[in-house]
Amino acid sequence: MALGAAGDSRRAVCLTLGTGVGSAFLADGVPVKAGPDVPPDGSCYLLQYRGRPLEETVSRRAIRRAYAAEMPDAGAPDVRAIAEACRAGDAVAVAVLGRAFAALGEAVGPFLLRFGAEVLIVGGSMAGSWDIVEPAVRQGLVAVHPQLAALPLRKAARSEEAGLVGAAWWAWTREFGRRQAARREVRAEP
């Protein structure tokens, strides 16, 4: 939101994909953690997908388990290896990753609509396979509502430093806001 893929969007949803699903719903740069327009605590990892926790379908652990269930002789390769197999045309890898990332789109789609998201940004280690992630998430979003086909879906621009930059930006803007409020109070005194 501060320096990256959100651009000048006022309402952005950011997801991180790796060991689990991290999320932030941001309105004018401020995290929204409560209300009917966001998941509980603004946390997508708390969402359910087909009656189970979302992370039982979309997480490193879940993807490895799903692949191993369909390819028991292959063991449980890491997600990076499954993505490489997907690119090489492995039908099982294509299906496993497609299902996982489409499920993510289906689970978050209703909240994107209610929140009025102007952009969905995806970061984390799995975003390194953007060529696989993006079309599957888009498919899940469109399954929720055709309007979501037009939602910009972007890979996090500065994934490595996003957390640090975001924390620094948040701390600075909060302090700046406090200082501005204190100045207004001083000026308002008789």
mmCIF file of C-alpha atoms in Angstrom:
data_model
loop_
_atom_site.group_PDB
_atom_site.id
_atom_site.type_symbol
_atom_site.label_atom_id
_atom_site.label_comp_id
_atom_site.label_asym_id
_atom_site.label_seq_id
_atom_site.Cartn_x
_atom_site.Cartn_y
_atom_site.Cartn_z
ATOM 1 C CA MET A 1 0.000 0.000 0.000
ATOM 2 C CA ALA A 2 2.802 2.422 0.886
ATOM 3 C CA LEU A 3 5.179 1.837 -2.032
ATOM 4 C CA GLY A 4 4.009 -1.127 -4.026
ATOM 5 C CA ALA A 5 1.383 -2.749 -6.181
ATOM 6 C CA ALA A 6 -1.659 -1.025 -4.655
ATOM 7 C CA GLY A 7 -0.788 2.142 -6.552
ATOM 8 C CA ASP A 8 -3.324 4.851 -5.813
ATOM 9 C CA SER A 9 -6.081 2.429 -4.755
ATOM 10 C CA ARG A 10 -8.036 3.534 -1.710
ATOM 11 C CA ARG A 11 -9.326 0.052 -0.885
ATOM 12 C CA ALA A 12 -6.858 -2.787 -1.289
ATOM 13 C CA VAL A 13 -6.786 -6.367 -0.106
ATOM 14 C CA CYS A 14 -3.394 -7.965 0.329
ATOM 15 C CA LEU A 15 -2.867 -11.712 0.694
ATOM 16 C CA THR A 16 0.306 -13.600 1.500
ATOM 17 C CA LEU A 17 0.542 -17.243 0.511
ATOM 18 C CA GLY A 18 3.045 -19.607 2.065
ATOM 19 C CA THR A 19 2.741 -21.736 5.163
ATOM 20 C CA GLY A 20 -0.774 -20.299 5.402
ATOM 21 C CA VAL A 21 -2.911 -17.418 4.179
ATOM 22 C CA GLY A 22 -2.131 -13.970 5.562
ATOM 23 C CA SER A 23 -4.308 -10.975 4.787
ATOM 24 C CA ALA A 24 -4.862 -7.271 5.213
ATOM 25 C CA PHE A 25 -7.952 -5.292 4.208
ATOM 26 C CA LEU A 26 -6.848 -1.673 3.822
ATOM 27 C CA ALA A 27 -9.045 1.402 3.499
ATOM 28 C CA ASP A 28 -6.986 4.531 2.804
ATOM 29 C CA GLY A 29 -3.976 2.695 4.209
ATOM 30 C CA VAL A 30 -5.688 1.777 7.474
ATOM 31 C CA PRO A 31 -6.261 -1.914 8.283
ATOM 32 C CA VAL A 32 -9.935 -2.826 8.631
ATOM 33 C CA LYS A 33 -10.278 -5.678 11.102
ATOM 34 C CA ALA A 34 -13.943 -5.627 12.045
ATOM 35 C CA GLY A 35 -17.343 -5.336 10.465
ATOM 36 C CA PRO A 36 -19.488 -7.223 7.978
ATOM 37 C CA ASP A 37 -17.264 -6.342 5.007
ATOM 38 C CA VAL A 38 -14.188 -8.266 6.192
ATOM 39 C CA PRO A 39 -13.505 -11.729 7.598
ATOM 40 C CA PRO A 40 -13.236 -12.010 11.391
ATOM 41 C CA ASP A 41 -10.261 -9.898 12.528
ATOM 42 C CA GLY A 42 -9.639 -9.122 8.834
ATOM 43 C CA SER A 43 -7.962 -12.544 8.678
ATOM 44 C CA CYS A 44 -8.595 -14.805 5.704
ATOM 45 C CA TYR A 45 -6.961 -17.753 7.448
ATOM 46 C CA LEU A 46 -10.113 -17.853 9.604
ATOM 47 C CA LEU A 47 -12.336 -18.413 6.547
ATOM 48 C CA GLN A 48 -13.994 -21.708 5.758
ATOM 49 C CA TYR A 49 -14.002 -23.372 2.355
ATOM 50 C CA ARG A 50 -16.541 -26.136 1.826
ATOM 51 C CA GLY A 51 -16.952 -26.602 5.556
ATOM 52 C CA ARG A 52 -13.243 -26.780 6.402
ATOM 53 C CA PRO A 53 -10.663 -24.164 7.373
ATOM 54 C CA LEU A 54 -9.343 -22.456 4.227
ATOM 55 C CA GLU A 55 -5.785 -23.385 5.151
ATOM 56 C CA GLU A 56 -6.750 -27.063 4.835
ATOM 57 C CA THR A 57 -6.991 -26.327 1.088
ATOM 58 C CA VAL A 58 -4.589 -23.408 0.525
ATOM 59 C CA SER A 59 -1.298 -23.664 2.391
ATOM 60 C CA ARG A 60 2.053 -25.314 1.867
ATOM 61 C CA ARG A 61 0.955 -28.249 4.025
ATOM 62 C CA ALA A 62 -2.407 -28.670 2.247
ATOM 63 C CA ILE A 63 -0.975 -28.523 -1.275
ATOM 64 C CA ARG A 64 1.759 -31.037 -0.446
ATOM 65 C CA ARG A 65 -0.803 -33.347 1.166
ATOM 66 C CA ALA A 66 -3.190 -33.086 -1.821
ATOM 67 C CA TYR A 67 -0.414 -33.892 -4.284
ATOM 68 C CA ALA A 68 0.819 -36.836 -2.195
ATOM 69 C CA ALA A 69 -2.729 -38.202 -1.955
ATOM 70 C CA GLU A 70 -2.976 -38.344 -5.749
ATOM 71 C CA MET A 71 0.647 -39.358 -6.369
ATOM 72 C CA PRO A 72 1.588 -41.575 -3.394
ATOM 73 C CA ASP A 73 4.742 -42.872 -5.090
ATOM 74 C CA ALA A 74 6.035 -39.307 -5.502
ATOM 75 C CA GLY A 75 6.013 -38.593 -1.769
ATOM 76 C CA ALA A 76 5.194 -35.048 -0.733
ATOM 77 C CA PRO A 77 7.374 -32.693 -2.785
ATOM 78 C CA ASP A 78 7.522 -29.039 -1.837
ATOM 79 C CA VAL A 79 5.186 -26.565 -3.530
ATOM 80 C CA ARG A 80 8.003 -25.205 -5.689
ATOM 81 C CA ALA A 81 8.578 -28.688 -7.150
ATOM 82 C CA ILE A 82 4.823 -29.137 -7.671
ATOM 83 C CA ALA A 83 4.740 -25.798 -9.511
ATOM 84 C CA GLU A 84 7.625 -26.915 -11.730
ATOM 85 C CA ALA A 85 5.753 -30.144 -12.449
ATOM 86 C CA CYS A 86 2.671 -28.079 -13.280
ATOM 87 C CA ARG A 87 4.649 -26.012 -15.794
ATOM 88 C CA ALA A 88 6.014 -29.239 -17.294
ATOM 89 C CA GLY A 89 2.448 -30.442 -17.890
ATOM 90 C CA ASP A 90 1.992 -32.859 -14.964
ATOM 91 C CA ALA A 91 -1.804 -33.213 -14.927
ATOM 92 C CA VAL A 92 -1.944 -33.960 -11.202
ATOM 93 C CA ALA A 93 0.139 -30.886 -10.341
ATOM 94 C CA VAL A 94 -2.034 -28.755 -12.639
ATOM 95 C CA ALA A 95 -5.195 -30.035 -10.948
ATOM 96 C CA VAL A 96 -3.899 -29.738 -7.362
ATOM 97 C CA LEU A 97 -2.643 -26.178 -7.761
ATOM 98 C CA GLY A 98 -5.639 -25.129 -9.813
ATOM 99 C CA ARG A 99 -8.049 -26.387 -7.149
ATOM 100 C CA ALA A 100 -6.117 -24.787 -4.284
ATOM 101 C CA PHE A 101 -5.808 -21.315 -5.791
ATOM 102 C CA ALA A 102 -9.336 -21.324 -7.235
ATOM 103 C CA ALA A 103 -10.568 -22.179 -3.728
ATOM 104 C CA LEU A 104 -8.740 -19.121 -2.438
ATOM 105 C CA GLY A 105 -10.588 -16.953 -4.965
ATOM 106 C CA GLU A 106 -13.924 -18.502 -4.024
ATOM 107 C CA ALA A 107 -13.322 -18.014 -0.307
ATOM 108 C CA VAL A 108 -12.181 -14.374 -0.447
ATOM 109 C CA GLY A 109 -14.394 -13.266 -3.346
ATOM 110 C CA PRO A 110 -17.492 -12.405 -1.293
ATOM 111 C CA PHE A 111 -15.401 -10.225 1.022
ATOM 112 C CA LEU A 112 -13.735 -8.466 -1.905
ATOM 113 C CA LEU A 113 -17.188 -7.526 -3.192
ATOM 114 C CA ARG A 114 -18.525 -6.369 0.177
ATOM 115 C CA PHE A 115 -15.343 -4.458 1.016
ATOM 116 C CA GLY A 116 -15.362 -2.734 -2.366
ATOM 117 C CA ALA A 117 -11.784 -3.807 -3.099
ATOM 118 C CA GLU A 118 -10.168 -1.880 -5.932
ATOM 119 C CA VAL A 119 -7.230 -4.279 -6.172
ATOM 120 C CA LEU A 120 -6.170 -7.688 -4.861
ATOM 121 C CA ILE A 121 -2.457 -8.026 -4.230
ATOM 122 C CA VAL A 122 -0.869 -11.419 -3.670
ATOM 123 C CA GLY A 123 2.552 -11.900 -2.119
ATOM 124 C CA GLY A 124 4.411 -14.534 -0.182
ATOM 125 C CA SER A 125 6.513 -17.424 -1.405
ATOM 126 C CA MET A 126 3.768 -18.938 -3.568
ATOM 127 C CA ALA A 127 3.372 -15.683 -5.504
ATOM 128 C CA GLY A 128 6.692 -16.641 -7.072
ATOM 129 C CA SER A 129 4.557 -18.958 -9.211
ATOM 130 C CA TRP A 130 2.367 -16.072 -10.389
ATOM 131 C CA ASP A 131 1.849 -17.699 -13.783
ATOM 132 C CA ILE A 132 -0.003 -20.504 -11.968
ATOM 133 C CA VAL A 133 -1.534 -18.566 -9.068
ATOM 134 C CA GLU A 134 -3.124 -15.669 -10.959
ATOM 135 C CA PRO A 135 -5.319 -17.556 -13.456
ATOM 136 C CA ALA A 136 -6.569 -20.001 -10.818
ATOM 137 C CA VAL A 137 -7.401 -17.268 -8.285
ATOM 138 C CA ARG A 138 -9.137 -15.343 -11.073
ATOM 139 C CA GLN A 139 -11.172 -18.451 -11.941
ATOM 140 C CA GLY A 140 -12.293 -18.740 -8.308
ATOM 141 C CA LEU A 141 -13.189 -15.059 -8.142
ATOM 142 C CA VAL A 142 -15.286 -15.234 -11.306
ATOM 143 C CA ALA A 143 -17.088 -18.302 -9.911
ATOM 144 C CA VAL A 144 -18.220 -16.081 -7.017
ATOM 145 C CA HIS A 145 -19.392 -13.171 -9.158
ATOM 146 C CA PRO A 146 -18.706 -12.156 -12.799
ATOM 147 C CA GLN A 147 -18.012 -8.589 -11.609
ATOM 148 C CA LEU A 148 -14.763 -9.848 -10.048
ATOM 149 C CA ALA A 149 -13.366 -10.586 -13.518
ATOM 150 C CA ALA A 150 -12.519 -6.878 -13.784
ATOM 151 C CA LEU A 151 -10.797 -6.639 -10.373
ATOM 152 C CA PRO A 152 -7.076 -5.915 -10.819
ATOM 153 C CA LEU A 153 -5.087 -8.844 -9.463
ATOM 154 C CA ARG A 154 -1.413 -8.057 -8.914
ATOM 155 C CA LYS A 155 1.660 -9.791 -7.633
ATOM 156 C CA ALA A 156 3.216 -7.968 -4.679
ATOM 157 C CA ALA A 157 5.842 -5.638 -6.091
ATOM 158 C CA ARG A 158 8.224 -5.646 -3.116
ATOM 159 C CA SER A 159 7.424 -8.887 -1.365
ATOM 160 C CA GLU A 160 10.762 -9.215 0.432
ATOM 161 C CA GLU A 161 10.530 -5.863 2.201
ATOM 162 C CA ALA A 162 6.761 -5.278 2.216
ATOM 163 C CA GLY A 163 6.266 -6.178 5.870
ATOM 164 C CA LEU A 164 9.064 -3.915 7.056
ATOM 165 C CA VAL A 165 8.078 -0.996 4.808
ATOM 166 C CA GLY A 166 4.427 -1.372 5.783
ATOM 167 C CA ALA A 167 5.212 -1.404 9.506
ATOM 168 C CA ALA A 168 7.443 1.660 9.193
ATOM 169 C CA TRP A 169 4.842 3.500 7.111
ATOM 170 C CA TRP A 170 2.091 2.649 9.592
ATOM 171 C CA ALA A 171 4.173 3.811 12.574
ATOM 172 C CA TRP A 172 5.144 7.048 10.812
ATOM 173 C CA THR A 173 1.603 7.904 9.708
ATOM 174 C CA ARG A 174 0.197 7.217 13.180
ATOM 175 C CA GLU A 175 2.862 9.434 14.787
ATOM 176 C CA PHE A 176 2.327 12.131 12.141
ATOM 177 C CA GLY A 177 -1.420 12.019 12.839
ATOM 178 C CA ARG A 178 -0.823 12.396 16.564
ATOM 179 C CA ARG A 179 1.449 15.378 15.996
ATOM 180 C CA GLN A 180 -1.084 17.027 13.681
ATOM 181 C CA ALA A 181 -3.832 16.534 16.270
ATOM 182 C CA ALA A 182 -1.622 17.999 19.014
ATOM 183 C CA ARG A 183 -0.894 21.053 16.846
ATOM 184 C CA ARG A 184 -4.610 21.578 16.238
ATOM 185 C CA GLU A 185 -5.268 21.390 19.983
ATOM 186 C CA VAL A 186 -2.543 23.961 20.740
ATOM 187 C CA ARG A 187 -3.929 26.344 18.081
ATOM 188 C CA ALA A 188 -7.466 25.908 19.405
ATOM 189 C CA GLU A 189 -6.559 26.922 22.959
ATOM 190 C CA PRO A 190 -7.586 30.528 23.857
#
